[in-house]
């Protein structure tokens, strides 16, 4: 395998040369952007000025939190105990009565669960966390702050806490209605609790339709947020680290990433579980240690940072965010993308757990949004906010909200400096420039006796850059879309690039560290989402090897697309596909939450009645 892998890498060298000449990145982006815009426009339709899917997500999470009596707080300690194995004596399939069927159970579901299962509670949590703890934490948080300012952090935390309840419900159902094949392979997730659960309630046709819709959207989510968005951010930091400016560098990096992912996803869920079980805790801890180091060494700024987070949550200063509702939507959108609570995707991984009690895994699952959003996202936000305080100099590194472009100047620029016109004319190399002729510029890097007008130059956040048509030459690269980008020291950054700059300010060689972290997060998320998407693909097209291979090839293609296209088009598509899953999933959750209530009571009663010493 290693030999084949290195041969494939070597074969990329001619492709790299060809790609540099053809500008594949721009061509791929131009082809993909219209698709992204079309899908995003459909999914994020607005009701009273807010995307309906976000309203549905938030109010559903609030309802489940109230209905189950704040499970995100009441059962937090118990969830940790389940993960560390305190209740294995009652929960493990090898213990007790193998047939725990009760009235209302779906035939051959609970009984089969007591016999087989593929992974432990911890492995299922690690696999699911690897699907949520990714570049949504590093890049997504930076994007939220760039768009909505520090106040977006507060709403991300709120969304994370509420999302714990939604995650508990959907992951309990994922285990409750899973299928187990003759060879012991587990198939679960919303496709199964929608079709089985709604049939049980007398809505078989609705269940089948919503299950198919979810499977389609989940496949799209695996191609977008679980894949293209990840390779996109990995490519951004790799290009920055290696100083790559080729117009096809993204495509080349994408091919290399596709080779790596292709080797890994062959192993199936057991291989994925064994990999993520080791990688996810390690990279999460290392990332948190780095964040803590920056936060603690700048402890004097912590109170100011939190003050800014809370004050701007309700009185945002970010340019163009649109007031409280605007910053709230930015925070909720990025948090929901990051932790996926309500989308149903994590229930696919959790359905593979070894357990007799579906509610046990629901409790484990509620830890995910807390780990992902409340802890890791908040840490990232604090680092970026502290960085933007400017340290001892107090100089703000970038402007929250948007990049300001000014194409008409109140004067002339000579050698990069805008000079005010105080007299009627300015004598420049014997050429008299009338005061009325505002906007004349001298390119910084070109001949001093060449004049350019405002159509050739622009001021962006107080610095001067050359224009070509409707594009701006910044840092050797062409830019025309500034959404979600910030300017730091005359260079544009977005997503993970913003976080990288924040780390670089405080930790030597942190570019290497964060690049490795971003790539590891990306890889772990992609391999987890390849499992989610494959399960949905199997549901639609069967469980044959040919169908599996078709999905995997499409999945690898989107690795390359994500690495090549722009962040805005990739993340718009990714957001749309992740949030599309919310619609069919919520139908299932609202029909079946009484089942979750019953299973939770059942599991808690078994724990209370246990006579094992380690449960006293």
PDB file of N, CA and C in Angstrom, residues 11 35 95 108 199 261 283 299 308 317 343 406 418 456 616:
ATOM      1  N   UNK A  11       3.628  10.358  -9.520  1.00  0.00           N
ATOM      2  CA  UNK A  11       2.945  10.573 -10.793  1.00  0.00           C
ATOM      3  C   UNK A  11       2.256  11.931 -10.866  1.00  0.00           C
ATOM      4  N   UNK A  35     -23.698  26.656  -9.070  1.00  0.00           N
ATOM      5  CA  UNK A  35     -24.374  25.538  -8.405  1.00  0.00           C
ATOM      6  C   UNK A  35     -24.543  25.851  -6.927  1.00  0.00           C
ATOM      7  N   UNK A  95     -23.634  -8.706  29.179  1.00  0.00           N
ATOM      8  CA  UNK A  95     -24.132  -8.858  30.536  1.00  0.00           C
ATOM      9  C   UNK A  95     -25.638  -8.985  30.561  1.00  0.00           C
ATOM     10  N   UNK A 108     -37.117  -7.117  16.388  1.00  0.00           N
ATOM     11  CA  UNK A 108     -35.751  -7.413  15.933  1.00  0.00           C
ATOM     12  C   UNK A 108     -34.813  -6.212  16.006  1.00  0.00           C
ATOM     13  N   UNK A 199     -43.367   4.758  10.427  1.00  0.00           N
ATOM     14  CA  UNK A 199     -44.245   3.633  10.087  1.00  0.00           C
ATOM     15  C   UNK A 199     -44.947   3.127  11.339  1.00  0.00           C
ATOM     16  N   UNK A 261      -6.977  10.410   1.734  1.00  0.00           N
ATOM     17  CA  UNK A 261      -8.310  10.011   2.187  1.00  0.00           C
ATOM     18  C   UNK A 261      -8.722   8.698   1.542  1.00  0.00           C
ATOM     19  N   UNK A 283      -5.307  15.559  18.963  1.00  0.00           N
ATOM     20  CA  UNK A 283      -5.258  16.865  18.309  1.00  0.00           C
ATOM     21  C   UNK A 283      -6.137  17.880  19.023  1.00  0.00           C
ATOM     22  N   UNK A 299      -3.621  37.012  30.043  1.00  0.00           N
ATOM     23  CA  UNK A 299      -4.751  36.940  30.962  1.00  0.00           C
ATOM     24  C   UNK A 299      -5.360  38.310  31.254  1.00  0.00           C
ATOM     25  N   UNK A 308     -16.441  42.281  25.726  1.00  0.00           N
ATOM     26  CA  UNK A 308     -16.736  42.567  24.326  1.00  0.00           C
ATOM     27  C   UNK A 308     -17.714  41.542  23.753  1.00  0.00           C
ATOM     28  N   UNK A 317     -20.958  46.069  16.937  1.00  0.00           N
ATOM     29  CA  UNK A 317     -20.288  47.186  16.276  1.00  0.00           C
ATOM     30  C   UNK A 317     -19.762  46.790  14.891  1.00  0.00           C
ATOM     31  N   UNK A 343     -29.076  18.230  12.736  1.00  0.00           N
ATOM     32  CA  UNK A 343     -28.924  17.752  11.359  1.00  0.00           C
ATOM     33  C   UNK A 343     -29.064  16.236  11.269  1.00  0.00           C
ATOM     34  N   UNK A 406     -12.125  51.723  -0.920  1.00  0.00           N
ATOM     35  CA  UNK A 406     -12.388  53.105  -1.345  1.00  0.00           C
ATOM     36  C   UNK A 406     -11.690  53.329  -2.673  1.00  0.00           C
ATOM     37  N   UNK A 418      -1.061  58.887   0.135  1.00  0.00           N
ATOM     38  CA  UNK A 418      -2.067  59.846  -0.324  1.00  0.00           C
ATOM     39  C   UNK A 418      -1.708  61.215   0.249  1.00  0.00           C
ATOM     40  N   UNK A 456      -7.322  52.359 -11.728  1.00  0.00           N
ATOM     41  CA  UNK A 456      -6.219  51.408 -11.694  1.00  0.00           C
ATOM     42  C   UNK A 456      -5.778  51.056 -10.281  1.00  0.00           C
ATOM     43  N   UNK A 616     -22.482   2.151  43.148  1.00  0.00           N
ATOM     44  CA  UNK A 616     -23.009   2.629  44.423  1.00  0.00           C
ATOM     45  C   UNK A 616     -22.599   4.067  44.661  1.00  0.00           C
TER      46      UNK A 616
END
